[in-house]
Each structure stands twice: as structure tokens, then as C-alpha cells.
Coordinates of C-alpha atoms in Angstrom, one line a residue:
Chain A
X1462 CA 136.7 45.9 110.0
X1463 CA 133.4 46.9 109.4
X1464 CA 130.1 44.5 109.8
X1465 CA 126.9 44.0 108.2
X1466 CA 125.2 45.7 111.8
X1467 CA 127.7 48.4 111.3
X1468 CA 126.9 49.7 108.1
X1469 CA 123.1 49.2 108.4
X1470 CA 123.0 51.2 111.9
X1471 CA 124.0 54.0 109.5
X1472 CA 121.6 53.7 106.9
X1473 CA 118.5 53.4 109.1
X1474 CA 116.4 55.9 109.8
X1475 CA 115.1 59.1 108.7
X1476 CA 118.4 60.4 110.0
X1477 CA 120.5 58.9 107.2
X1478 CA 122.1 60.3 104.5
X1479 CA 119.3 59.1 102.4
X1480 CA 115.9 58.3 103.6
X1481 CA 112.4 56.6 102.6
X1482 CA 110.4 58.0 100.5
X1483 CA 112.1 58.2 96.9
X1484 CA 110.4 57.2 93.7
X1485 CA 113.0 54.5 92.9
X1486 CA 111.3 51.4 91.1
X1487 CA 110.5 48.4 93.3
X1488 CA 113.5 46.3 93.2
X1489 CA 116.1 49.6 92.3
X1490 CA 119.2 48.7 93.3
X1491 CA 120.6 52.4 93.7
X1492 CA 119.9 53.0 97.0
X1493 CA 121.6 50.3 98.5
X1494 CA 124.9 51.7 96.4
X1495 CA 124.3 55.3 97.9
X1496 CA 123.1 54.2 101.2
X1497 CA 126.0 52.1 101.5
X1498 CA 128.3 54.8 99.5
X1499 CA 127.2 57.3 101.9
X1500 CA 127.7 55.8 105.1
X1501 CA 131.2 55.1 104.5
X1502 CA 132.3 58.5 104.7
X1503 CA 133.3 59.6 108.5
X1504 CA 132.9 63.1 107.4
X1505 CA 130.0 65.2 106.2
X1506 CA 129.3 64.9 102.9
X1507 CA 128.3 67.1 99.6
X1508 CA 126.7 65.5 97.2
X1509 CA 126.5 66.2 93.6
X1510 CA 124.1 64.3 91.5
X1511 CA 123.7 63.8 87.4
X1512 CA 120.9 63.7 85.9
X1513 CA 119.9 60.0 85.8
X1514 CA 117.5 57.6 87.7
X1515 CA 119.0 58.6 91.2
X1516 CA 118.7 62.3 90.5
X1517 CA 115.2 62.3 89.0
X1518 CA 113.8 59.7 91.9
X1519 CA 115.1 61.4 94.8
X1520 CA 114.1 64.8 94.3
X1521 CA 110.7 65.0 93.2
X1522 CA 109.6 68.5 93.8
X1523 CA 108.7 69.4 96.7
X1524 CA 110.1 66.1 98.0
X1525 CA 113.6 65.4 98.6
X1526 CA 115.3 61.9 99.8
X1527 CA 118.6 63.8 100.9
X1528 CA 119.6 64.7 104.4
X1529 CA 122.9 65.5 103.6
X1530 CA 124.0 69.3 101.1
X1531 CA 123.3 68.0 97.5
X1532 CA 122.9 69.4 94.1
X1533 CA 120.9 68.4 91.0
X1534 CA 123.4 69.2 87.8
X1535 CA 123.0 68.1 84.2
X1536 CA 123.9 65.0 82.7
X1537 CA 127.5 66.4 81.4
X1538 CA 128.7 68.3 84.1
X1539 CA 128.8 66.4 87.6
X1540 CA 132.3 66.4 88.1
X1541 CA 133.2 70.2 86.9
X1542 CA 130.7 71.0 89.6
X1543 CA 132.7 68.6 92.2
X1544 CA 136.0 70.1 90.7
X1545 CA 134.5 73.7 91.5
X1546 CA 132.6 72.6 95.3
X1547 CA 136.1 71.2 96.1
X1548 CA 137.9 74.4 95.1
X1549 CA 135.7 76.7 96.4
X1550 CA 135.9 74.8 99.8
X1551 CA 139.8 75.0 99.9
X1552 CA 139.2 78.5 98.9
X1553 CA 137.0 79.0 101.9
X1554 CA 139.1 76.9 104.1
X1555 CA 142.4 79.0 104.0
X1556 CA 140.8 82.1 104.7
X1557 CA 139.3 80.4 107.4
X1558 CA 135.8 80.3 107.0
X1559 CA 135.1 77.1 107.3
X1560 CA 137.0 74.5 109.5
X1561 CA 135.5 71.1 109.2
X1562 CA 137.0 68.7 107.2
X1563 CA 134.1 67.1 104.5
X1564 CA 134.1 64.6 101.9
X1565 CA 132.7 65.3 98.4
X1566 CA 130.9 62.9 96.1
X1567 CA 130.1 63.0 92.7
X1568 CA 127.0 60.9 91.5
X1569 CA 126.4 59.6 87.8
X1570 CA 124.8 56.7 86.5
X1571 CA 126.3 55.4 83.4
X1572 CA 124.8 57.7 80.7
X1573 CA 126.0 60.8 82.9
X1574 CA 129.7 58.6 83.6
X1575 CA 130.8 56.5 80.7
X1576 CA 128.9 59.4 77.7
X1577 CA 128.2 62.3 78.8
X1578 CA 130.0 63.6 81.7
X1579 CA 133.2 61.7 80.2
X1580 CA 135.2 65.0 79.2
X1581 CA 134.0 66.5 82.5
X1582 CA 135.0 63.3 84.4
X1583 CA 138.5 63.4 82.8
X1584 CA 139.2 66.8 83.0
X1585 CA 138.5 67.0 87.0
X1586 CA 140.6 63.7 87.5
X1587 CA 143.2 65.7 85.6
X1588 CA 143.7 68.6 87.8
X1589 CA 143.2 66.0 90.8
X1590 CA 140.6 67.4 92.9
X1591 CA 140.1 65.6 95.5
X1592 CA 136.4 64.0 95.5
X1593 CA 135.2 60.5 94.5
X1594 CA 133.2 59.8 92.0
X1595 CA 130.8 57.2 91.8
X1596 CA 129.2 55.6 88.8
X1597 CA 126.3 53.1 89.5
X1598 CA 126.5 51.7 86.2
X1599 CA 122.9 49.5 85.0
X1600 CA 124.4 49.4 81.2
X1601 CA 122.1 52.1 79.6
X1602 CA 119.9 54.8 79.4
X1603 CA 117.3 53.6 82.1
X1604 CA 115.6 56.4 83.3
X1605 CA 114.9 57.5 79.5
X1606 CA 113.8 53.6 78.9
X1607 CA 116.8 51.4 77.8
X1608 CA 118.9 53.7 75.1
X1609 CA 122.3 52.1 74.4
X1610 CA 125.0 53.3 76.3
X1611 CA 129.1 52.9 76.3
X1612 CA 128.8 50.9 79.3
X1613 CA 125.7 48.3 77.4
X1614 CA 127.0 45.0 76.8
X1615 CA 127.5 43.2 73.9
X1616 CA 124.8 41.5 72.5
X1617 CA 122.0 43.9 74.6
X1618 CA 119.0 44.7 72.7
X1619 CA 117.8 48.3 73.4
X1620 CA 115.5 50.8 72.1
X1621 CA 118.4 52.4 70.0
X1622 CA 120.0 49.1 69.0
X1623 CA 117.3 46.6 68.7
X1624 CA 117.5 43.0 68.1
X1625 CA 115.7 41.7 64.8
X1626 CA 116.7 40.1 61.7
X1627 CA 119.4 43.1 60.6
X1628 CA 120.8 43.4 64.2
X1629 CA 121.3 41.0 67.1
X1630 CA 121.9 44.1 69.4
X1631 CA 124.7 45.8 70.3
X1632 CA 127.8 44.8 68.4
X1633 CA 130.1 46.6 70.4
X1634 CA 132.2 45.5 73.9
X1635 CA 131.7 47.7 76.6
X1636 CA 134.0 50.5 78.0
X1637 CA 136.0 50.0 80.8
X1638 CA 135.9 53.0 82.8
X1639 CA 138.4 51.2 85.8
X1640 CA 141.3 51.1 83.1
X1641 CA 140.6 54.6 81.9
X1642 CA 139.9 56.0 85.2
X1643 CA 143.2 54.1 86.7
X1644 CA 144.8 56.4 83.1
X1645 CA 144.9 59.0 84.4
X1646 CA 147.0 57.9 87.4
X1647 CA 144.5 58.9 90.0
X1648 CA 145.2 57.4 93.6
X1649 CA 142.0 54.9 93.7
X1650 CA 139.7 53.0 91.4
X1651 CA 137.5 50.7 92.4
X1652 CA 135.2 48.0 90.7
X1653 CA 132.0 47.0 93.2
X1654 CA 129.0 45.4 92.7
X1655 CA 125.6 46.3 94.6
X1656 CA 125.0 42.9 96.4
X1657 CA 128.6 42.9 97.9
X1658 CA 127.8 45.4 100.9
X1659 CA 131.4 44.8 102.5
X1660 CA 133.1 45.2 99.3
X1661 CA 131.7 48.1 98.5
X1662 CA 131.8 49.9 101.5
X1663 CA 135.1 49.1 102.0
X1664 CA 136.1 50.6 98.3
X1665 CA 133.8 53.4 99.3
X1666 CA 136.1 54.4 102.4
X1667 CA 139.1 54.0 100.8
X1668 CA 138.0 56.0 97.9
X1669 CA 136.9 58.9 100.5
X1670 CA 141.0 58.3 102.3
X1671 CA 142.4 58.5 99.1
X1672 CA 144.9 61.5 98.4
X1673 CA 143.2 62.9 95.4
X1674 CA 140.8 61.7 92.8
X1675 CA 139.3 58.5 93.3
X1676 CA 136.6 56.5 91.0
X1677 CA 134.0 54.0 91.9
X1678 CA 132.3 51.9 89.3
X1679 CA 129.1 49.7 90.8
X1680 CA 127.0 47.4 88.8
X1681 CA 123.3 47.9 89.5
X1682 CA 121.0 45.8 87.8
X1683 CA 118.3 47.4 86.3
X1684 CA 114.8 45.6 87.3
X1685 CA 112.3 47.6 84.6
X1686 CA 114.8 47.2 81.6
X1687 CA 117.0 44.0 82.2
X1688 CA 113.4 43.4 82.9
X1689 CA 113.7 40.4 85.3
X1690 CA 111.4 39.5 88.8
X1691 CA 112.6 42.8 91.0
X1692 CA 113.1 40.4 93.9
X1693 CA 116.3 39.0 91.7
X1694 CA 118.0 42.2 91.6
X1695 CA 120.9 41.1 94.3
X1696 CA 120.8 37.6 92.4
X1697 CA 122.0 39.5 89.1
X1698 CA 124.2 41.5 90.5
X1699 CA 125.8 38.1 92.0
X1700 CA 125.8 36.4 88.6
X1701 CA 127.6 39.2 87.3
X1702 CA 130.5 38.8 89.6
X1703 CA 130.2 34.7 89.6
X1704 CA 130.4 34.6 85.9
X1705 CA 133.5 37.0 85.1
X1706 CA 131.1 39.4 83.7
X1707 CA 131.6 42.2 85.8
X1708 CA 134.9 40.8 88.2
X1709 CA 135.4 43.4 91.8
X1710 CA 139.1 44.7 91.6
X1711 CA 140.6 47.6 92.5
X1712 CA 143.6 49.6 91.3
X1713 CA 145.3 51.5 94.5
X1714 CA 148.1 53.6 93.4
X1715 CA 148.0 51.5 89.9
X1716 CA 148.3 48.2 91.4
X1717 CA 145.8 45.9 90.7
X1718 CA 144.3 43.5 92.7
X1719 CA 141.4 41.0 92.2
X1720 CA 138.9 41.1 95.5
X1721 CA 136.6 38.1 94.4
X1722 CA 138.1 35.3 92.4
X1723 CA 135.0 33.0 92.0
X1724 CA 136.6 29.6 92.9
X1725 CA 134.5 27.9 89.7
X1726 CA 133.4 30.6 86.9
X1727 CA 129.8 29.9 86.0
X1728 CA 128.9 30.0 82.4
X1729 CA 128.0 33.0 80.5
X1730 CA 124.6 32.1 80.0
X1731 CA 123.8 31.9 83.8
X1732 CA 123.7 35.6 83.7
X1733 CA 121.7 36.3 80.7
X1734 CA 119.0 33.7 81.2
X1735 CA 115.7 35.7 82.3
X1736 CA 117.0 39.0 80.7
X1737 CA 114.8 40.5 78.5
X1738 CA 117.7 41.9 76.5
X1739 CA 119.3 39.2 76.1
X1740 CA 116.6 36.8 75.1
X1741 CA 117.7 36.6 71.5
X1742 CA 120.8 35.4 72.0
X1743 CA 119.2 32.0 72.8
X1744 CA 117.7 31.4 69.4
X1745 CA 119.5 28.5 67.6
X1746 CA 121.2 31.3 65.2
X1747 CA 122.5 33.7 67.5
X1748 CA 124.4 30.7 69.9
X1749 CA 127.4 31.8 68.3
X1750 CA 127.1 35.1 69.9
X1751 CA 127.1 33.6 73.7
X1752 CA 130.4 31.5 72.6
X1753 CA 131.4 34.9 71.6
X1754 CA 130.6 36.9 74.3
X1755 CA 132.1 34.1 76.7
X1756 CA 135.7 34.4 74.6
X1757 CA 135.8 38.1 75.6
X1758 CA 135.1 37.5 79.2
X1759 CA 137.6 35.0 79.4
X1760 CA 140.0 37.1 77.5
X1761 CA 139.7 39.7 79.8
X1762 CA 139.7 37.9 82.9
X1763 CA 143.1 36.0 82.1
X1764 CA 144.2 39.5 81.5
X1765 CA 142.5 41.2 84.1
X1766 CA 144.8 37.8 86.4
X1767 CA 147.8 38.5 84.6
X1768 CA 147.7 42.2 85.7
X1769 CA 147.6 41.3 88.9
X1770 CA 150.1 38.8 89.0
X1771 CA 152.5 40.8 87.2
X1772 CA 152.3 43.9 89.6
X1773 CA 152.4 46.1 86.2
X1774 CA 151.4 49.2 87.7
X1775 CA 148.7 50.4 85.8
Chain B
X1026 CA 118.8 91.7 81.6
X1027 CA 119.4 95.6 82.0
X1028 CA 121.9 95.6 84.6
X1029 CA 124.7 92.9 85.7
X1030 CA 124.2 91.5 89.2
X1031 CA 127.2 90.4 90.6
X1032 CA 127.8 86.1 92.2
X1033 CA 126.6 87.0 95.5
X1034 CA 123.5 89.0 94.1
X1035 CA 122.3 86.4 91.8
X1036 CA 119.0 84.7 93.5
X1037 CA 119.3 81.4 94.7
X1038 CA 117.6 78.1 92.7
X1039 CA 115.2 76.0 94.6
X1040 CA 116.6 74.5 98.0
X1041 CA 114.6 72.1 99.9
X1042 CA 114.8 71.5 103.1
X1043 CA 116.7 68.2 103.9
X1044 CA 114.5 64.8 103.5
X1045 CA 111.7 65.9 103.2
X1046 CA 110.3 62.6 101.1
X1047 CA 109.9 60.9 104.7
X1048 CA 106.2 63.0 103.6
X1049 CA 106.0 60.2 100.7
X1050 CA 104.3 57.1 101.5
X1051 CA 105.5 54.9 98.7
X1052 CA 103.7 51.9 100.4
X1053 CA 100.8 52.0 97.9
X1054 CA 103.0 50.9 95.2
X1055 CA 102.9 47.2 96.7
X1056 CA 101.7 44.3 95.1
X1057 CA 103.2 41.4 97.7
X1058 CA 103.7 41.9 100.8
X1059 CA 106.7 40.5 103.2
X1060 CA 105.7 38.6 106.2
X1061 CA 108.3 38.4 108.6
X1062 CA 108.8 35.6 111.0
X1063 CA 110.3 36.9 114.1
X1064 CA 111.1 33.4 115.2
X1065 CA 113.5 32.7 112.6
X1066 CA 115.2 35.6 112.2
X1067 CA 119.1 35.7 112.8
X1068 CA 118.9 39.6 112.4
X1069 CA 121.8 39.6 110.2
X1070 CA 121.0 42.5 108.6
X1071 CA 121.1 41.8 104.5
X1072 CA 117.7 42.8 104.2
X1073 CA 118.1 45.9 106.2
X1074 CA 121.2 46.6 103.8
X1075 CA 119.5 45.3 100.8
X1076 CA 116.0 47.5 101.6
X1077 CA 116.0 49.6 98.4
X1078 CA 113.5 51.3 100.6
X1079 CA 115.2 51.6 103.8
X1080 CA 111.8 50.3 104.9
X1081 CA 113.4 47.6 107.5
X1082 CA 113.4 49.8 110.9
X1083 CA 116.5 48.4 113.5
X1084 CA 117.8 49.4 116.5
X1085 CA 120.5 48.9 119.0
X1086 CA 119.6 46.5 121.8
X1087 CA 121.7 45.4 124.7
X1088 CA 119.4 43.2 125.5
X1089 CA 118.9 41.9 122.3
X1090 CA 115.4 40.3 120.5
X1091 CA 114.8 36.4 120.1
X1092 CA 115.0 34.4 117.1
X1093 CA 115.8 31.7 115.4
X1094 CA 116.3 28.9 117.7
X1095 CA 115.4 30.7 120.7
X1096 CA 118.5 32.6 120.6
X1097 CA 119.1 36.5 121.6
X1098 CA 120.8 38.0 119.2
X1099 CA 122.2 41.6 120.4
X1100 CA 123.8 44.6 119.1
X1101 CA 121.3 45.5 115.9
X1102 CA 118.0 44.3 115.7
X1103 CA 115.4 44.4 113.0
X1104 CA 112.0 45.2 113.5
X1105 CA 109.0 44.4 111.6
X1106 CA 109.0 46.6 108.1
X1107 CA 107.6 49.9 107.5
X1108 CA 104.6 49.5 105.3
X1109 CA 104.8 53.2 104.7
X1110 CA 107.9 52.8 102.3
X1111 CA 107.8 49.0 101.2
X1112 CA 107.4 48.6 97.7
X1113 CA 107.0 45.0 98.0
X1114 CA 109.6 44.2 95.5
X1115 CA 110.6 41.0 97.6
X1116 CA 114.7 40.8 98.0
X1117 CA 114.1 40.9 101.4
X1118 CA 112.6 37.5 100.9
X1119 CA 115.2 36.3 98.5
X1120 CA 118.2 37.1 100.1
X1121 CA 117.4 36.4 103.4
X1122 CA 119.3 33.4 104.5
X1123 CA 116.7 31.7 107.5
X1124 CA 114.0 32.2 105.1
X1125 CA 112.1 33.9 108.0
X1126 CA 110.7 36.5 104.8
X1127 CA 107.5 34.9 102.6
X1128 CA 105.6 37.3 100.2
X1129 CA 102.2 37.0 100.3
X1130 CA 99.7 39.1 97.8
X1131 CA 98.4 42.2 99.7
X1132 CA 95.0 41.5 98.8
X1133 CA 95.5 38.5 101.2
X1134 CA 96.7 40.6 104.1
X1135 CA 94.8 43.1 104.0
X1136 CA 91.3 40.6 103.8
X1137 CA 93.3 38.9 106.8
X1138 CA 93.5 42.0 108.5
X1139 CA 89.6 42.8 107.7
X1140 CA 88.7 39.3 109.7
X1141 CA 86.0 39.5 111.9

């Protein structure tokens, strides 16, 4: 059973898998996930990064945050390139070139995960290389300044889909990359949030154990474009999980199972107070929209119950 | 191109050499600044896991550092933060559960510093 002193005994130091240094705003949440992420794996570790906020933070030429092999990629292609490390390795490993036994991570915020390096994603979860892939998701386009993405909320306000008086935001529900991930009947998907370290960490090493593909969805709020006090980053993150909004489950083989069932659900609104995106949603006309959005989280939590319940494998 | 190169021909992209950004002081991003109280620390390590920065040095002590309460607490121990890195952005402070973190503006430490 891992502790608190355990985990952070590995992410000290400049001998870490990551280290100080990185451009990450004050407040990011991302290197927390990866620190954490990171240190989970007993093995050496390649790391291939999308284009996103990690990748463009943590690399600044001629400055790199990485003590540990990693590779900047496009926003699309992530996990082809983990498909093709991981075969190259096995390639490499029967002819007896290389002995050790490594882990390989693929690295996408939610542009790169949910849009862009979907087909990429699906595809290498398909053949079932063996890598994890993790997806610290902030629900939208943050590096490039809040663009709507398939993993924004309903209701958000973004650059892309504003809030005035034609629009109240995005009018979509969000994607759930768990369910499509757990699709493609891939040993291990996993659900985390950033200010649950023993959660995540444990996720983490099971998703490094697992036999084959395994997925790793974190929420990570996003200080500059949730725009919120960057000291309240772990605080959101908290919300998320305390409200329904974002529950931490796993599938392991296709079973689900809840990790955190908040003994009282806090309202909706708890989470979205103090959010610049969401600030519209508290005018007198838009109240409908926060009844709405609390229907859908409800909906999908007694769902999300009666899975697990059930033992429907997924 | 006037001739094909083969894989292993083809000249390799930019490699760094491994964390190098250590170089980076990101400490001059900071607005507040976190003052630790040794005293009441319970060196439970949130903030260290927290630390967007990884700007909370800790080490392993057998025989351990006082806090809160007059306590030892062993095994890891934090130390006081590495302005180099800290971006000041205060979850340290917010999480940390003896309250032993309080942000103060930097202006005010660094005149406190300046005392004669």
C-alpha cells in the first residue's frame, strides 16, 4: 500500500522523472498528474508527449523538464508513436538487444485525447499494444486559450462557443472517453482526478501491470481559463468528484467499480461557482440550464451505480 | 532530395540532454510568497505532492524534524521551499491541513529581508 511519504520520496528532486523548472502556469495542475503518473511505474519509462500544455511547458528549447527518454509528437499522433516505440522494443527485445523490461506512456491532454489523437488512440488500443495512455483532461483547448473541446462541458463558455444572447455556451454533453476506452475491451481504464494522489497512483500502477492497453483519464483544472484563484486548483478538482461531476471509477477487465462514492452529493452549482465559464449560467434566465446540467449528472451517476451493481461487464 | 538515405542514415532531430530546466529559475514569476511554519508542520506531504513546482525539497530522516506539537515526525521530511522554482501560486497554503503555510506578498518579504 503506498503512502503520501512514498510517492513524494519519488517525485523530489532533480532526480525525478520530472523536475523544476517548467513553464507550467502558477497553479497547473499537470505536474502533480505526471509526477504522480510517473512515479508509479517500477520500470524505466518512455514517454511520448502531444502537443498540448505539458508538451509545450516542459520543453522549451534549450530547456527540458524530463529526466526520463521522451518525445515531442503532434497533436494527432501520440499513441501511433507509442504503438510503434512498443513494437520496435519487442522487436529489439527478441533479438536480444535490449533486456530490460520498461514501461511506455503516452501523454495527451484532451484536445490531443478526446479530438485529435482519437483515431490514433483507437487504432493502437485495437492492435493492443501494450502502453498506457494518459489523458489529463482540463475540458478544452487551454494552451491555444480556451477553444471548445469534446471533453468541455455543457454549458462552458469558450472562445469558440461563447456565451451571449444567441448561445449560453456549449450545448453539447461531454464525451466519455472511460466507456469508449473500456469499448474496445482493453484490460484497464481508469477515471482519476488530480487532488486524489492515492487514487491516482494506484490507477497509474495498475494501468502500467495491466496485460495490454490501458487508459487513464485525469481531471485537471485549468487555473488561466476556468479562470479561478490558482491556489483553488486541488479545491476544483475536489468539487468535481464531491458533486458527481467527474465520479473516480475504474473498469478492470470490464468490470466497473465506483472508487469514491461521496457519502452526500453536493449540488451542481458548488462546482461552477467562481468559474469564469460558467458565470452565465447564474443569470436569472439561464437557471434552467444548472437544473439541467444537474439531471444529466444524476442520470449518469445512477447509471454509472447501476453498472456497478449489476457486474454488466462493460 | 537527390538521393534516398536509408532509416539509420537519416540525421537525428533535436535531443536534449535530460532535465536540463533545473537551469530555469521560475521563482521570479511570484507574486505571494509561502511562509512555512516549521512548528506546525505534521510533514504529511500534500504540499510536497501538490507542488506543481516540485519546489518543496524533503528528505529521508531517521531521526526525524520537529513539529507540530513538539513532535518528531520521521521517515520524510519537508524542508523549507525552493524559491528558485515557487511560483507562488498558494496550494501549498490551501491544502495544507495544520495551516503551518500563510502567503504573504513578496514585496513584504523581500523589504523584511532588506531590514536593517
Amino acid at each position: 500500500m503506498p503512502t503520501l511519504q512514498d510517492i513524494a520520496l519519488k517525485t523530489d528532486g532533480v532526480d525525478a522523472r520530472l523536475v523544476s523548472g517548467h513553464r507550467m502556469c502558477a497553479g497547473c495542475g499537470i505536474p502533480a498528474v505526471v509526477k504522480t503518473v510517473l512515479a508509479a511505474s517500477d520500470k524505466p519509462v518512455i514517454v511520448l508527449n502531444a502537443t498540448g500544455c505539458l508538451e509545450v511547458t516542459s520543453a522549451v528549447y534549450p530547456f527540458t523538464a524530463w529526466n526520463t527518454p521522451w518525445m515531442h509528437l503532434t497533436f494527432e499522433n501520440a499513441a501511433a508513436v507509442a504503438a510503434g516505440v512498443e513494437s520496435a522494443y519487442k522487436a529489439l527485445k527478441r533479438r536480444g538487444r535490449v533486456e530490460e523490461d520498461i514501461n511506455i506512456l503516452a501523454v495527451g491532454g484532451d484536445g490531443g485525447t478526446y479530438d485529435i489523437g482519437f483515431q490514433a488512440l483507437s487504432g493502437a488500443l485495437e492492435r493492443r499494444h501494450k502502453f498506457m495512455y494518459l489523458a489529463y483532461d482540463n475540458e478544452g483547448y487551454m494552451n491555444t486559450g480556451n477553444q471548445r473541446s469534446g471533453a468541455t462541458p455543457f454549458g462552458a463558455s469558450t472562445t469558440t462557443v461563447p456565451a451571449g444572447t444567441a448561445s449560453f455556451g456549449k450545448a453539447q454533453w461531454r464525451k466519455n472517453l472511460v466507456e469508449i476506452a473500456a469499448a474496445h475491451r482493453i484490460p484497464y481504464v481508469g477515471q482519476a482526478a488530480v487532488h486524489n494522489t492515492l487514487d491516482l497512483y494506484k490507477k497509474a500502477e495498475k494501468g502500467f501491470k495491466a496485460d495490454g492497453p490501458a487508459v487513464l483519464a485525469v481531471l485537471q483544472p485549468c487555473t488561466t481559463n476556468w479562470a479561478y484563484d490558482p491556489a483553488l486548483t486541488m479545491q476544483y478538482s475536489k468539487l468535481a468528484v464531491e458533486t458527481n461531476f467527474w465520479p473516480l471509477y475504474e473498469v478492470e477487465n470490464g468490470v466497473v467499480h465506483i472508487n469514491v462514492k461521496p457519502a452526500k452529493r453536493r449540488p451542481v452549482e458548488d462546482f461552477l461557482k467562481g468559474q469564469s465559464r460558467f458565470k452565465h449560467l447564474f443569470k436569472t434566465e439561464n437557471q434552467h440550464l444548472i437544473a439541467e446540467m444537474q439531471q444529466m449528472i444524476d442520470d449518469e451517476w445512477t447509471r454509472l451505480v447501476k453498472l456497478e451493481e449489476t457486474g454488466v461487464q462493460l | 532530395m537527390s538521393s534516398k538515405k536509408s532509416w539509420h542514415e537519416l540525421e537525428v532531430g533535436v535531443v536534449l540532454p535530460p532535465a536540463t530546466s533545473v537551469g530555469y529559475k521560475t521563482g521570479g514569476w511570484r507574486v505571494f510568497r509561502p511562509v512555512w511554519d516549521a512548528s506546525q508542520c505534521i510533514h504529511c506531504m500534500i504540499c510536497v505532492n501538490y507542488c506543481p513546482d516540485m519546489a518543496i525539497p524533503i528528505e529521508k530522516s531517521e531521526q526525524g524534524a520537529v513539529g507540530k506539537g513538539g513532535r518528531v515526525y520521521k521517515g520524510a521530511v519537508r524542508k523549507e521551499t525552493n524559491f528558485d522554482y515557487c511560483k507562488g501560486c498558494g496550494i501549498c497554503a490551501t491544502e495544507c491541513p495544520s495551516k503551518c503555510l500563510t502567503m504573504i506578498r513578496e514585496e513584504e518579504a523581500e523589504q523584511a529581508s532588506c531590514k536593517l
